[in-house]
Coordinates of C-alpha atoms and ligand atoms in Angstrom, one line a residue:
M204 CA 16.7 -48.3 50.4
R205 CA 19.1 -47.7 46.9
I206 CA 18.4 -43.7 45.8
G207 CA 18.7 -42.6 41.9
V208 CA 18.9 -39.0 41.6
L209 CA 19.0 -37.1 38.6
T210 CA 19.3 -34.2 37.6
G211 CA 17.5 -32.9 34.0
G212 CA 17.1 -30.1 31.9
G213 CA 18.9 -26.7 31.7
D214 CA 21.0 -26.0 35.0
C215 CA 19.4 -23.2 37.2
P216 CA 21.2 -22.5 40.4
G217 CA 20.1 -24.4 43.8
L218 CA 20.8 -27.7 41.9
N219 CA 23.5 -29.3 44.2
A220 CA 22.5 -27.8 46.7
V221 CA 19.1 -29.8 46.2
I222 CA 22.0 -33.3 45.5
R223 CA 23.8 -32.1 49.1
A224 CA 20.5 -32.1 51.7
V225 CA 19.2 -35.4 49.7
V226 CA 21.5 -37.3 50.6
R227 CA 22.9 -35.7 53.1
K228 CA 19.3 -36.3 55.3
G229 CA 19.4 -39.2 53.0
E230 CA 22.3 -41.5 54.3
G231 CA 23.0 -39.6 57.2
V232 CA 19.1 -39.6 59.0
Y233 CA 17.9 -42.9 57.2
G234 CA 21.2 -44.9 56.2
H235 CA 19.9 -45.7 52.6
Q236 CA 22.7 -45.4 49.9
I237 CA 22.2 -42.5 47.3
V238 CA 23.1 -42.8 43.8
G239 CA 23.5 -40.7 41.1
F240 CA 23.1 -40.1 37.7
R241 CA 24.2 -38.1 35.0
H242 CA 23.5 -35.8 32.2
G243 CA 19.6 -36.3 33.5
W244 CA 17.6 -38.7 31.7
R245 CA 20.9 -39.6 29.0
G246 CA 22.9 -40.6 32.4
V247 CA 19.5 -43.8 32.7
V248 CA 19.6 -44.2 29.4
E249 CA 23.0 -45.0 29.3
D250 CA 23.8 -46.4 32.6
E251 CA 25.9 -43.4 34.0
A252 CA 25.7 -43.2 37.3
V253 CA 28.0 -42.4 40.5
D254 CA 27.9 -43.1 44.2
L255 CA 26.6 -39.6 46.4
T256 CA 28.1 -39.7 49.3
V257 CA 28.3 -37.3 52.4
S258 CA 31.6 -36.8 52.7
G259 CA 31.5 -36.1 48.7
T260 CA 28.7 -33.6 48.7
R261 CA 30.2 -31.5 51.1
G262 CA 30.3 -27.6 50.2
L263 CA 27.8 -27.3 48.0
V264 CA 25.1 -25.5 49.1
H265 CA 26.1 -22.2 47.4
R266 CA 27.4 -24.0 44.0
G267 CA 25.9 -23.4 41.0
G268 CA 25.1 -25.6 37.7
T269 CA 25.3 -29.6 38.1
I270 CA 27.9 -31.3 40.4
L271 CA 25.8 -34.8 38.3
G272 CA 26.2 -32.3 34.5
T273 CA 21.9 -32.5 33.2
S274 CA 21.0 -32.8 29.3
R275 CA 17.5 -32.4 27.3
T276 CA 17.5 -35.2 26.5
N277 CA 13.8 -37.6 26.3
P278 CA 14.3 -41.5 26.9
M279 CA 10.5 -41.5 25.0
K280 CA 11.8 -40.1 22.0
S281 CA 13.9 -43.7 21.1
D282 CA 12.3 -46.6 20.0
D283 CA 14.5 -48.2 23.0
G284 CA 14.9 -45.4 25.6
R285 CA 11.5 -46.2 28.3
A286 CA 12.8 -49.6 27.7
R287 CA 16.6 -49.3 29.0
V288 CA 15.7 -46.9 31.1
H289 CA 13.9 -49.9 33.3
D290 CA 17.7 -52.4 32.9
T291 CA 19.5 -50.0 33.7
L292 CA 16.6 -48.9 36.9
E293 CA 16.7 -52.8 37.3
R294 CA 20.3 -53.5 37.1
E295 CA 21.2 -50.8 39.8
R296 CA 18.4 -52.3 42.6
I297 CA 16.7 -48.1 42.5
D298 CA 14.4 -48.8 44.8
A299 CA 13.3 -45.4 43.9
L300 CA 14.8 -42.2 42.7
I301 CA 14.2 -38.8 43.1
V302 CA 13.8 -36.3 39.2
I303 CA 14.8 -32.6 40.0
G304 CA 13.9 -31.4 36.9
G305 CA 11.3 -29.2 35.3
E306 CA 8.0 -29.7 33.2
D307 CA 10.2 -32.2 30.1
T308 CA 11.7 -33.5 32.5
L309 CA 8.7 -34.5 34.6
G310 CA 6.6 -35.5 32.2
V311 CA 9.3 -38.5 32.0
A312 CA 9.2 -39.4 35.1
S313 CA 5.9 -38.7 35.2
A314 CA 5.2 -41.6 32.4
L315 CA 7.6 -43.5 34.4
V316 CA 4.9 -43.4 37.3
D317 CA 2.4 -44.4 34.3
D318 CA 4.5 -47.9 34.5
G319 CA 4.8 -48.3 38.0
V320 CA 8.8 -46.7 38.6
S321 CA 8.7 -45.0 42.2
I322 CA 9.4 -40.9 41.4
V323 CA 9.1 -38.2 43.9
G324 CA 9.9 -34.7 41.6
V325 CA 11.8 -31.2 42.6
P326 CA 10.3 -28.8 40.9
K327 CA 13.3 -26.0 39.1
T328 CA 13.4 -23.2 36.7
I329 CA 14.6 -20.4 36.5
D330 CA 11.5 -20.2 34.6
N331 CA 9.2 -19.6 37.4
D332 CA 6.0 -21.7 35.0
L333 CA 5.5 -24.9 37.4
S334 CA 1.4 -24.5 38.5
A335 CA 1.3 -26.3 41.8
T336 CA 4.6 -24.7 43.8
D337 CA 4.4 -21.1 44.3
F338 CA 8.2 -21.2 43.6
T339 CA 11.3 -22.4 42.5
F340 CA 14.2 -22.4 42.6
G341 CA 16.5 -20.2 41.1
F342 CA 14.1 -18.2 39.6
Q343 CA 15.1 -15.9 42.3
T344 CA 18.7 -15.7 41.4
A345 CA 17.4 -15.2 37.7
V346 CA 15.7 -12.1 39.2
Q347 CA 18.6 -10.7 41.2
I348 CA 20.4 -11.4 38.4
A349 CA 17.9 -9.8 35.7
T350 CA 17.8 -6.6 37.6
D351 CA 21.7 -5.9 39.0
A352 CA 22.0 -5.9 34.8
I353 CA 18.6 -2.8 34.7
D354 CA 21.0 -1.2 37.3
R355 CA 23.8 -1.1 35.4
L356 CA 22.4 -0.1 32.0
H357 CA 20.5 3.0 33.6
T358 CA 23.0 4.1 34.4
T359 CA 24.1 4.2 31.1
A360 CA 20.3 5.2 29.6
E361 CA 20.4 7.8 31.4
S362 CA 24.1 9.6 30.5
H363 CA 23.1 9.2 27.2
D364 CA 19.3 9.2 26.5
R365 CA 19.6 6.3 24.6
V366 CA 17.0 3.6 25.0
M367 CA 17.9 0.3 26.6
V368 CA 16.1 -2.9 25.3
V369 CA 17.2 -6.1 28.1
E370 CA 16.2 -9.4 26.7
V371 CA 15.5 -12.3 29.9
M372 CA 14.9 -15.9 29.3
G373 CA 11.8 -17.1 30.8
R374 CA 10.4 -19.2 27.7
H375 CA 6.7 -19.1 27.8
A376 CA 6.3 -16.9 30.9
G377 CA 6.7 -13.9 32.5
W378 CA 8.4 -14.0 35.3
I379 CA 12.0 -13.0 35.2
A380 CA 10.4 -10.9 32.7
T381 CA 7.5 -9.3 35.1
Y382 CA 9.9 -9.3 38.9
S383 CA 13.2 -8.0 37.1
G384 CA 11.1 -5.6 35.2
I385 CA 9.1 -4.1 38.8
A386 CA 12.9 -3.8 40.3
G387 CA 14.9 -2.3 37.8
G388 CA 12.1 0.7 37.4
A389 CA 11.6 -0.8 33.9
D390 CA 9.4 1.5 31.9
I391 CA 8.1 -1.3 29.1
V392 CA 8.1 -5.1 30.0
L393 CA 6.6 -7.9 27.2
V394 CA 5.5 -10.4 28.2
P395 CA 4.3 -13.5 26.1
E396 CA 1.1 -13.7 27.8
Q397 CA 0.7 -10.5 26.7
P398 CA 1.5 -9.8 23.0
F399 CA 2.6 -6.6 22.3
D400 CA 2.0 -3.9 19.7
I401 CA 5.7 -2.3 18.3
D402 CA 3.0 1.3 17.4
E403 CA 1.9 0.9 21.0
V404 CA 5.6 0.6 22.9
C405 CA 7.2 3.4 20.0
N406 CA 4.3 5.5 21.3
R407 CA 4.8 5.3 25.5
I408 CA 8.7 5.8 25.0
E409 CA 7.6 9.2 22.7
H410 CA 5.0 9.9 24.7
R411 CA 7.3 9.1 27.9
H412 CA 10.1 11.0 26.1
R413 CA 7.7 14.1 25.7
H414 CA 7.4 15.0 29.2
G415 CA 10.3 12.9 31.2
P416 CA 12.8 11.8 31.5
N417 CA 14.9 11.2 27.6
F418 CA 15.9 7.2 28.6
S419 CA 13.9 4.5 28.7
I420 CA 13.9 0.5 29.6
V421 CA 12.2 -1.9 28.5
V422 CA 12.6 -5.2 29.1
V423 CA 11.7 -8.2 26.7
A424 CA 11.5 -11.4 27.6
E425 CA 12.1 -13.7 24.5
G426 CA 8.8 -15.6 24.2
A427 CA 7.6 -12.5 24.2
V428 CA 5.3 -12.2 20.9
P429 CA 4.7 -9.5 18.8
A430 CA 0.3 -9.3 17.8
E431 CA -1.3 -10.6 15.1
G432 CA 0.0 -9.1 11.8
T433 CA 1.8 -6.4 13.4
L434 CA 6.2 -7.7 13.3
A435 CA 7.6 -10.8 11.5
I436 CA 9.3 -12.5 13.8
Q437 CA 12.1 -16.6 13.1
S438 CA 11.7 -19.0 14.5
G439 CA 14.7 -20.8 16.0
D440 CA 15.4 -24.9 16.0
V441 CA 13.0 -27.1 18.0
D442 CA 14.4 -29.7 20.3
E443 CA 13.5 -33.6 21.8
F444 CA 10.8 -31.5 23.7
G445 CA 9.8 -30.0 20.7
H446 CA 10.4 -26.3 22.1
V447 CA 11.6 -23.9 19.8
Q448 CA 14.4 -22.4 20.7
L449 CA 14.6 -18.4 22.4
G450 CA 16.2 -15.8 21.7
G451 CA 17.0 -12.6 19.8
I452 CA 13.5 -11.1 20.3
G453 CA 14.9 -8.0 22.4
N454 CA 16.7 -7.6 18.0
V455 CA 14.2 -7.4 17.1
V456 CA 12.3 -4.5 18.7
A457 CA 15.3 -2.9 19.4
E458 CA 15.9 -2.3 16.5
E459 CA 11.8 -1.6 15.1
V460 CA 12.0 0.9 18.2
G461 CA 15.7 2.7 17.2
R462 CA 14.1 3.1 13.1
R463 CA 10.0 4.4 14.0
T464 CA 11.5 7.0 16.9
G465 CA 15.0 8.3 16.0
Y466 CA 15.7 7.9 19.1
E467 CA 19.6 5.9 19.7
T468 CA 18.7 2.5 21.2
R469 CA 20.7 -1.1 22.1
V470 CA 20.0 -4.2 22.6
T471 CA 21.5 -6.1 25.8
I472 CA 20.3 -10.1 25.5
L473 CA 20.9 -11.5 29.0
G474 CA 20.5 -15.1 27.5
H475 CA 22.1 -17.3 30.2
V476 CA 24.0 -14.7 32.6
L477 CA 20.2 -15.3 34.5
R478 CA 21.4 -19.3 35.4
G479 CA 24.2 -19.4 35.7
G480 CA 26.3 -18.4 39.4
T481 CA 25.8 -18.8 43.1
P482 CA 22.3 -19.7 43.9
T483 CA 20.6 -16.4 46.1
A484 CA 20.1 -16.8 49.5
Y485 CA 16.3 -17.3 49.1
D486 CA 17.0 -20.1 46.8
R487 CA 19.6 -22.2 48.4
V488 CA 17.2 -22.6 51.4
L489 CA 14.0 -23.4 49.3
A490 CA 16.2 -25.5 47.4
T491 CA 17.7 -27.7 50.4
R492 CA 13.9 -27.5 51.1
F493 CA 13.2 -29.3 48.6
G494 CA 15.8 -32.5 49.0
V495 CA 15.0 -32.7 52.5
A496 CA 11.6 -33.0 51.6
A497 CA 12.0 -35.2 48.7
I498 CA 14.3 -37.7 50.6
D499 CA 11.4 -37.9 53.4
A500 CA 8.6 -38.3 50.3
V501 CA 11.0 -41.2 49.0
T502 CA 11.2 -42.9 53.0
D503 CA 7.6 -42.5 53.4
G504 CA 6.8 -44.4 49.7
D505 CA 4.9 -41.2 48.9
F506 CA 5.9 -42.0 45.6
G507 CA 4.3 -40.4 42.0
T508 CA 4.3 -37.9 44.2
M509 CA 6.6 -34.0 43.4
V510 CA 6.9 -31.1 47.0
A511 CA 6.0 -28.2 46.3
L512 CA 6.1 -24.5 47.8
R513 CA 2.7 -23.4 49.5
A514 CA 2.0 -20.6 51.1
Q515 CA 5.5 -20.6 53.2
K516 CA 4.8 -24.4 53.9
I517 CA 6.8 -27.1 52.0
E518 CA 4.0 -30.1 50.7
R519 CA 3.5 -33.1 48.2
V520 CA 1.4 -32.6 45.2
P521 CA 0.8 -35.2 42.6
L522 CA 3.0 -35.3 39.6
A523 CA 0.7 -34.9 37.3
D524 CA -1.0 -31.9 39.2
A525 CA 2.0 -30.3 38.6
L526 CA 2.7 -30.4 34.9
R527 CA -0.3 -29.8 33.9
D528 CA -1.1 -26.0 32.9
L529 CA 2.1 -24.0 31.8
K530 CA 2.3 -21.3 35.2
T531 CA 1.8 -17.7 33.3
V532 CA 2.2 -14.3 35.3
D533 CA -0.3 -14.0 37.2
P534 CA -2.3 -10.8 35.8
A535 CA -2.4 -8.6 39.3
L536 CA 0.9 -8.6 39.5
T537 CA 1.4 -7.7 36.1
D538 CA -1.0 -4.8 36.8
V539 CA 1.3 -3.3 39.5
A540 CA 4.3 -3.2 36.8
E541 CA 1.5 -1.5 34.6
V542 CA 1.7 1.2 37.4
F543 CA 4.9 2.1 36.5
F544 CA 5.7 2.0 32.7
A545 CA 5.4 4.8 30.2
Ligands
F6P109 O1 14.6 -23.5 30.7 C1 15.2 -22.8 31.4 C2 15.3 -22.3 30.2 O2 16.7 -21.1 30.8 C3 13.9 -21.2 29.1 O3 14.2 -19.5 30.0 C4 15.4 -21.2 28.3 O4 14.8 -20.5 27.1 C5 15.9 -22.3 28.1 O5 15.8 -22.9 29.4 C6 17.1 -22.2 26.6 O6 17.4 -23.3 27.0 P1 19.2 -24.0 26.4 O7 20.0 -24.2 27.1 O8 18.9 -25.0 26.0 O9 19.2 -23.2 25.4

């Protein structure tokens, strides 16, 4: 078979490990030809194809980013995008595609499955917000980076008696905030799932400072929102998939906490640092398992599926199921985090 591979959406530690695994088993075991498309769906629209070989994809397991490049291009947005995707797949004689991406990239894949394109999806996002899989690779790495940062901010918080506000990515789900908040011993974690009341946040910090430690760590998910009518925030630009650009709520929280409590407050926005660098061992293994499972699914002709982690096993699930709901933080996990709140 001639199999196309692409990585779409935000880059994510572990993408190269998936590509390497697809090629290693695809060419090395099954004798397929593997073709990479550059820059996500843009590379399919514009027919930017490169040959991927076992020898050319060695040494990738630990490398962050994606050797194929990525973009947030949505081919369904332009009048001729969908037709150009079909033209490229025909011209390049592609029998099947492995699409590595999050909700947006896999959403395009799902629409193309409806057109009859043979696709297997691989779930990717540091946000961990895809339903149908217990974890996406990249998430654990992001949590580790955020936790390391919180550990470092803790020492300054203690030394200076400060409130340190840390903003983490995660879009409209609070997975990274909740996990890193628990791991880093945060005193307050604000997540999109529970709109926050700034008065209550300040009361809790004041209560903590009156009854013990004179510093606090507040982790804020970039998608956290104030409860209606409590605080005004500005909205960012919208991308080709209709997603608003997030980031900056940490500044608002820090400014309000400092102004209302009088405590010295600082903010650190971790942003893209959470997506950079080498994947953790866990993410390398998960990405490798996904890559091997994806090429197995293609070889079996099991199209319109996504490989997923479920109760430690890799399974194939209908692609459409994976996209149905945003996977938000399990309330049971929030309960655990709240035991340690100020
Ligand atoms: O989906 C991954 C993610 O890193 C989100 O956490 C974040 O909101 C978004 O991508 C940022 O996107 P960009 O790299 O386009 O600014």
